[in-house]
Short mmCIF file of C-alpha atoms in Angstrom, two decimals:
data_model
loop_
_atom_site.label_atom_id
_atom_site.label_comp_id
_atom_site.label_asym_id
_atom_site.label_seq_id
_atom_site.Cartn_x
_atom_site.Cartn_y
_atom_site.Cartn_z
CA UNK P 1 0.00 0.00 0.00
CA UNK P 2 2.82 2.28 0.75
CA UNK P 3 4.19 2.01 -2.89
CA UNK P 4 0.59 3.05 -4.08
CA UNK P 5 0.64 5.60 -1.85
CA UNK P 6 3.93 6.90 -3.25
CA UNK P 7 2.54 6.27 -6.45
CA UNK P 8 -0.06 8.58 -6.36
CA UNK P 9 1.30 11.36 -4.63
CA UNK P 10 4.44 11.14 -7.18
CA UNK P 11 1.97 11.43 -10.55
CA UNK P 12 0.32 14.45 -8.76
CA UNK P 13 2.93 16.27 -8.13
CA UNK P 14 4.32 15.76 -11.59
CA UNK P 15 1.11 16.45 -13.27
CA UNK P 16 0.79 19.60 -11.24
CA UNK P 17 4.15 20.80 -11.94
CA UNK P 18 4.11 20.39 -15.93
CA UNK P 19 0.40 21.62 -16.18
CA UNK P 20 2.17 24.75 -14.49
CA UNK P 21 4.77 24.22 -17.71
CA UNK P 22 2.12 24.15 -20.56
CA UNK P 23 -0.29 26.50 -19.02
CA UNK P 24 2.89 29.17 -19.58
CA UNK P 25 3.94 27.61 -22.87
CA UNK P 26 0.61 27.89 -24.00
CA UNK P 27 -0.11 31.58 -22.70
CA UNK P 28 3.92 32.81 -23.98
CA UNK P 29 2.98 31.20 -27.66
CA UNK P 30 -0.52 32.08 -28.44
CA UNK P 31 -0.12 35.83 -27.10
CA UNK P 32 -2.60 36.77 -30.81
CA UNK P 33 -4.79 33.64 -30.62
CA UNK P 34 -6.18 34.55 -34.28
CA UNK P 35 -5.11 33.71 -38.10
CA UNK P 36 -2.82 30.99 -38.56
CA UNK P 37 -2.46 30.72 -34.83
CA UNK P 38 -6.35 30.14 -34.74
CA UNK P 39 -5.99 26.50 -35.17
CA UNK P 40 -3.02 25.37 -33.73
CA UNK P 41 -4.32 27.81 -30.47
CA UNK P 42 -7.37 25.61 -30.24
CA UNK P 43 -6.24 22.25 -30.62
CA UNK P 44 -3.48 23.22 -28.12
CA UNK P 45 -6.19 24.83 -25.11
CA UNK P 46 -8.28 21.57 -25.95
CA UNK P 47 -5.58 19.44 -24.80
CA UNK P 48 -4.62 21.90 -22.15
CA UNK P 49 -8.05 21.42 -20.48
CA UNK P 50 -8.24 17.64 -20.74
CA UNK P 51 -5.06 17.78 -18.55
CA UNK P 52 -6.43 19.84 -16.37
CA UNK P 53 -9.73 17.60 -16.10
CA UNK P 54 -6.64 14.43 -15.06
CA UNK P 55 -4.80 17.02 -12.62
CA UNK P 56 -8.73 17.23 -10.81
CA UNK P 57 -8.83 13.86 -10.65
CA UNK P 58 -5.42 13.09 -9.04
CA UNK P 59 -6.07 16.70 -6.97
CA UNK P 60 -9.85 14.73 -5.29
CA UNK P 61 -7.56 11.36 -5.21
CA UNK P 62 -5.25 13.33 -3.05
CA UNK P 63 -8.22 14.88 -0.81
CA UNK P 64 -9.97 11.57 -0.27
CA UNK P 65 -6.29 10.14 1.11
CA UNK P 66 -5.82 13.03 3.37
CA UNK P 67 -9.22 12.69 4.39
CA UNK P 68 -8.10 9.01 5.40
CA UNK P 69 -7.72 8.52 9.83
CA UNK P 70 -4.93 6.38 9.15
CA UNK P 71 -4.61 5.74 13.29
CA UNK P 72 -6.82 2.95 12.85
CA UNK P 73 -7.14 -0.43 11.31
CA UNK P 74 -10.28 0.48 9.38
CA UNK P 75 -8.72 3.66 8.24
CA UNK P 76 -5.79 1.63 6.68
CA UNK P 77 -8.34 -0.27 4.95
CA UNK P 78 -10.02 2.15 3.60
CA UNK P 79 -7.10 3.82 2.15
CA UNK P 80 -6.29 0.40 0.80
CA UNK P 81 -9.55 0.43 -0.98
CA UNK P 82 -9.06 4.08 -1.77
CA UNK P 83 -5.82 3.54 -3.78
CA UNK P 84 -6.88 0.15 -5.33
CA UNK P 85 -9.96 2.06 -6.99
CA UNK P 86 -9.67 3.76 -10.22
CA UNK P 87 -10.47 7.50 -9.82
CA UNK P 88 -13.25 9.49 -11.82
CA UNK P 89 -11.98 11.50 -14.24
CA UNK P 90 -14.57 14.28 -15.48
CA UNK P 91 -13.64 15.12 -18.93
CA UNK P 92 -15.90 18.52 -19.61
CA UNK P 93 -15.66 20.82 -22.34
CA UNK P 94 -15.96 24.57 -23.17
CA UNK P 95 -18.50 24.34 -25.90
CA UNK P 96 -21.28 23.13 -24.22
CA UNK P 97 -20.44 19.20 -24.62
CA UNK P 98 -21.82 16.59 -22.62
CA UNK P 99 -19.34 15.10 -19.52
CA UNK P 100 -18.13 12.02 -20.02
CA UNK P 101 -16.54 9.98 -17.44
CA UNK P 102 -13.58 7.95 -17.27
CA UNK P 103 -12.62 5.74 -14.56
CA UNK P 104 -8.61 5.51 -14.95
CA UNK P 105 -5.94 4.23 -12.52
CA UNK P 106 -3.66 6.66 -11.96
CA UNK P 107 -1.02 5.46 -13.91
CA UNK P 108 -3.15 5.16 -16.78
CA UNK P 109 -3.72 9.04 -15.71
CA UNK P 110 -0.26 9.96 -15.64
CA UNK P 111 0.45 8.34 -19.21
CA UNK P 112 -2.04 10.00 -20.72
CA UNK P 113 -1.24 13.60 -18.73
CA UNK P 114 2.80 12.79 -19.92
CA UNK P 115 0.87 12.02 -23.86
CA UNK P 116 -0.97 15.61 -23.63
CA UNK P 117 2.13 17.44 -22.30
CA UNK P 118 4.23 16.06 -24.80
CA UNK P 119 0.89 16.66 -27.62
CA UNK P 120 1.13 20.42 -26.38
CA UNK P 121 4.54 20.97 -27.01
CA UNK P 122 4.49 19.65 -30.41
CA UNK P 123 1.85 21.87 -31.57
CA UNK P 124 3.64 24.89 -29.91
CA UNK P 125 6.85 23.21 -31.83
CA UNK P 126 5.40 23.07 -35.14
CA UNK P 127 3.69 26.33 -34.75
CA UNK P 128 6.65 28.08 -33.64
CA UNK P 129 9.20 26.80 -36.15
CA UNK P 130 11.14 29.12 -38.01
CA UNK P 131 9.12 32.00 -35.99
CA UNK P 132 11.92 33.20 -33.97
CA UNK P 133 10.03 35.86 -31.97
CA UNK P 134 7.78 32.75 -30.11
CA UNK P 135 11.21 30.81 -29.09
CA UNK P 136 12.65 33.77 -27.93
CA UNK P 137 9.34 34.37 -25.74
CA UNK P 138 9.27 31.42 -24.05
CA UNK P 139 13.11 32.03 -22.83
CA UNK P 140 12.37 35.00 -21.63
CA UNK P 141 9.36 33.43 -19.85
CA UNK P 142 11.25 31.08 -18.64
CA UNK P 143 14.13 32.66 -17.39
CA UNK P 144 11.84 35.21 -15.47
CA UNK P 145 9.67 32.26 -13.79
CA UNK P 146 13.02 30.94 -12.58
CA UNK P 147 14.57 34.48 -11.56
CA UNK P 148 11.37 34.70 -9.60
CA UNK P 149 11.53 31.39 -7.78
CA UNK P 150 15.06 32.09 -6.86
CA UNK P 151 14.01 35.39 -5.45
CA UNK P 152 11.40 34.14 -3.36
CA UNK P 153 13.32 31.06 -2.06
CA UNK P 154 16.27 33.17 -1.09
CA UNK P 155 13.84 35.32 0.73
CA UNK P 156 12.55 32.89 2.67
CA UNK P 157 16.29 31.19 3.69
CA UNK P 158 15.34 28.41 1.00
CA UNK P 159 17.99 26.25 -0.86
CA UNK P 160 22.06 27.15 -0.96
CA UNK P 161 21.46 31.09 -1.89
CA UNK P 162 23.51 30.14 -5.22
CA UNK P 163 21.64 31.78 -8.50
CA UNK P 164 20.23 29.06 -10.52
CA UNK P 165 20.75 31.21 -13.77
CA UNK P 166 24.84 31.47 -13.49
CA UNK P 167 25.19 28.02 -14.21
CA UNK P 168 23.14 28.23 -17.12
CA UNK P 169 24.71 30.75 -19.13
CA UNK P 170 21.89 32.24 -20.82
CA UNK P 171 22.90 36.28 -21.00
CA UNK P 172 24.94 35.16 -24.36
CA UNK P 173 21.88 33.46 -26.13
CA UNK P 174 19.65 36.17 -25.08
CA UNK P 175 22.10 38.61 -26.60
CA UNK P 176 22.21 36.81 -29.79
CA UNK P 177 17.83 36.84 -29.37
CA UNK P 178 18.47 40.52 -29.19
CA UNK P 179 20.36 40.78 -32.26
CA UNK P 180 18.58 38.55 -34.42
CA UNK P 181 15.55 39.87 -33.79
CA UNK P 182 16.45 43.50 -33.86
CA UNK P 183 18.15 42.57 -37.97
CA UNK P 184 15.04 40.33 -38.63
CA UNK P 185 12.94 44.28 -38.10
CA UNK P 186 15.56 45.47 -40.35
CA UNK P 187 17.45 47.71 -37.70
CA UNK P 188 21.37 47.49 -37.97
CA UNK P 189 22.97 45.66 -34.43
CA UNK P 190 25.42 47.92 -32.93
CA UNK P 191 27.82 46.38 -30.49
CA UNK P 192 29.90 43.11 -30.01
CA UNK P 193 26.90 41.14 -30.82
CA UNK P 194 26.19 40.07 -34.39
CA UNK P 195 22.88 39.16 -36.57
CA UNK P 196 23.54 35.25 -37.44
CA UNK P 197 22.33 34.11 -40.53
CA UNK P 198 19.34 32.09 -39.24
CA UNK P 199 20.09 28.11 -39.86
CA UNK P 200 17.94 26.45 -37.54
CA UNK P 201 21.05 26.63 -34.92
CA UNK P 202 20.31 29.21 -32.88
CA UNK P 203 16.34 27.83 -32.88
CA UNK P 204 17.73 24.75 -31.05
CA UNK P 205 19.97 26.37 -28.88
CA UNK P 206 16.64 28.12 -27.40
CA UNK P 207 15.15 25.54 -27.11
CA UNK P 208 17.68 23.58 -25.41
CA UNK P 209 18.05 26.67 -22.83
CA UNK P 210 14.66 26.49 -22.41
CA UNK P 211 14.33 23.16 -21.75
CA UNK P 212 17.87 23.68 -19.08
CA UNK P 213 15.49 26.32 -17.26
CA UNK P 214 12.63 24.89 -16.94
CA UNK P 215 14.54 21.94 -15.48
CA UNK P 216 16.18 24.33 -13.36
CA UNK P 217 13.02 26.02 -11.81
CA UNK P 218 11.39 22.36 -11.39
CA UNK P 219 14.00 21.03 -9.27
CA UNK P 220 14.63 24.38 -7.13
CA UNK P 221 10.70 24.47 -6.53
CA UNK P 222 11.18 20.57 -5.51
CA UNK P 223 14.03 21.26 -3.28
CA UNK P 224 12.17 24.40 -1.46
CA UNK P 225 8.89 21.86 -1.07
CA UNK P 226 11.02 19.20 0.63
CA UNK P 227 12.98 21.40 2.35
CA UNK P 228 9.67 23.03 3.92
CA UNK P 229 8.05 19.92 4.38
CA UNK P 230 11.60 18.71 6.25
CA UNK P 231 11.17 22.03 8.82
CA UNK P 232 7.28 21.62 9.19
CA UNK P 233 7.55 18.20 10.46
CA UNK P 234 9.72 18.68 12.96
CA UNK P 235 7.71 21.36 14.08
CA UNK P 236 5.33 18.57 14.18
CA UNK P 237 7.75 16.64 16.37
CA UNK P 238 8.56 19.66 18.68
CA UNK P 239 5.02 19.64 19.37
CA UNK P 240 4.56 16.78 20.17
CA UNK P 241 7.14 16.63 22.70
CA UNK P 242 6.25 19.72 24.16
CA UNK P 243 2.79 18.32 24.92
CA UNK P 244 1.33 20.85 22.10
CA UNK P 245 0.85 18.92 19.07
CA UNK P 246 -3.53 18.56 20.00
CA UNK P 247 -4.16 22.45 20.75
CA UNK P 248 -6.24 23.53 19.03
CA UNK P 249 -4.39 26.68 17.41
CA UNK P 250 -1.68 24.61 16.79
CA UNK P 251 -3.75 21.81 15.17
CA UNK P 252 -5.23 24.50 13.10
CA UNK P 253 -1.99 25.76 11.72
CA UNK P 254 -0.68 22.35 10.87
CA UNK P 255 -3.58 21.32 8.95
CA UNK P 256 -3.06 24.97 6.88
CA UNK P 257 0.62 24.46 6.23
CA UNK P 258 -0.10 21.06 5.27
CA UNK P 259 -2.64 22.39 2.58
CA UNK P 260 -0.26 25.38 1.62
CA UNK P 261 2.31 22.05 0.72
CA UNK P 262 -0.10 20.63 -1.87
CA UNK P 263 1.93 20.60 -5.28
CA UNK P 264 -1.74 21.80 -6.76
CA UNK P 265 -1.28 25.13 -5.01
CA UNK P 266 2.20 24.75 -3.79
CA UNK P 267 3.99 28.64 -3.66
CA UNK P 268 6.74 28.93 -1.86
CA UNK P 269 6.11 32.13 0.07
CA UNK P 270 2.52 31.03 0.81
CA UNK P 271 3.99 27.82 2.19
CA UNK P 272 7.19 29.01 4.10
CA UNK P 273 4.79 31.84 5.55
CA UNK P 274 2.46 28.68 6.79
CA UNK P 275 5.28 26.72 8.19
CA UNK P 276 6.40 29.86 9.98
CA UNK P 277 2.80 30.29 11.47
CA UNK P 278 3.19 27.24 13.01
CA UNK P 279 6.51 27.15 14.10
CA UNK P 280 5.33 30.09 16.05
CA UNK P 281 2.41 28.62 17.68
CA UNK P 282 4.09 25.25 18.44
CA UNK P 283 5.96 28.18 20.61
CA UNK P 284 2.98 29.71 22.05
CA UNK P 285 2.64 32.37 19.77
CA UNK P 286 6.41 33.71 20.49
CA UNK P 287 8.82 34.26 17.45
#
């Protein structure tokens, strides 16, 4: 049951995450939604919401098993029944369609959520090929989402300070962005940084840094989830031996830091600002 249990929490937190991913894609892409974008745009938000109907799935799946008293023996087998089930899945649709209902395990879920992510960014692939200005987006995108993350963790004493971006070296592509894009409007590129003749090389580099951030931002926002998780439970254990752990304040602020940890809504100032809350009334209020 524990491997289930794993199991489950694993594909939601994955699905979660690259829903995150695709929303942004989507949104950074499809900026004009109209003309030749028209189609690919649709077909792209269609699978978009399917993935978002699996995500609400795993998201009840993971509200059921927290709704679980695992202290007993009949809780423990009911959360054996719980995670031998298949889950609903409620695919709806914008225009008006009729629900349908699926009952999938959630592996079957997280194939077909890794089928739709990878669906999305073909379309946003083909549709962006040899249209510079949408690659360059989405690095810019990216590289913001991750300069933001880094901010906020560092604010909050997350992770090893370090900036995520130095590593990744992406000031020269983003110069060579600059200059392409600036020759593609016709304007002559003043400075050390030359127009290159576009050959499909500097298309994959972007997408390679792209990919290299996005990686980046995934595993920081992992490490500042476990790392929270790490400091709220021995809170948890503080409280416990200080005779605390069933007050009712403090029983209160657990169960919101606990929800604040969800991947679904997982942010890490939210969260670190929940574990704080009850770190401090685990200690009676005081700092």
């Amino acid at each position: 049951m524990r491997e289930r249990l794993d199991a489950a929490l694993a594909a939601h937190a994955w699905v979660c995450e690259h829903l995150l991913d695709v929303q942004q894609l989507v949104t950074d892409a499809f900026r004009q939604p109209a003309g030749p974008a028209a189609a690919p745009a649709q077909e792209a938000r269609v699978l978009l919401h399917r993935l978002g109907c699996l995500s609400l799935a795993l998201d009840r799946l993971v509200d059921d098993v927290d709704a679980v008293d695992r202290s007993t023996g009949a809780g423990e087998e009911a959360l054996a029944r719980l995670l031998a089930a298949p889950c609903e899945v409620r695919f709806t649709a914008a225009t008006g369609e009729p629900v349908t209902v699926e009952a999938m395990t959630v592996q079957e879920i997280l194939v077909a959520a890794r089928e739709h992510v990878a669906g999305i960014r073909r379309i946003v692939e083909a549709y962006g090929r040899d249209r510079l200005t949408v690659r360059a987006r989405r690095l810019r995108s990216s590289v913001e989402r991750l300069r933001q993350l880094a901010t906020e963790a560092a604010a909050e004493g997350l992770g090893d300070g370090a900036d995520p971006l130095a590593a990744l070296a992406v000031d020269g592509l983003l110069d060579r962005l600059a200059a392409a894009e600036a020759a593609g409007r016709g304007r002559w590129w003043r400075g050390d940084v030359r127009p290159e003749r576009d050959d499909g090389a500097l298309e994959a580099a972007v997408d390679r840094a792209v990919e290299q951030v996005d990686t980046a931002r995934r595993r920081l926002r992992r490490g500042c989830h476990a790392e929270l998780t790490g400091r709220l439970e021995a809170y948890r254990q503080r409280a416990a031996d200080v005779g605390r752990a069933e007050h009712p304040e403090v029983e209160r602020a657990y169960r919101e830091a606990v929800a604040a940890l969800r991947p679904d809504v997982f942010a890490v100032t939210d969260a670190s600002r929940a574990v704080q809350a009850y770190q401090r009334a685990v200690n009676g209020g005081t700092p």
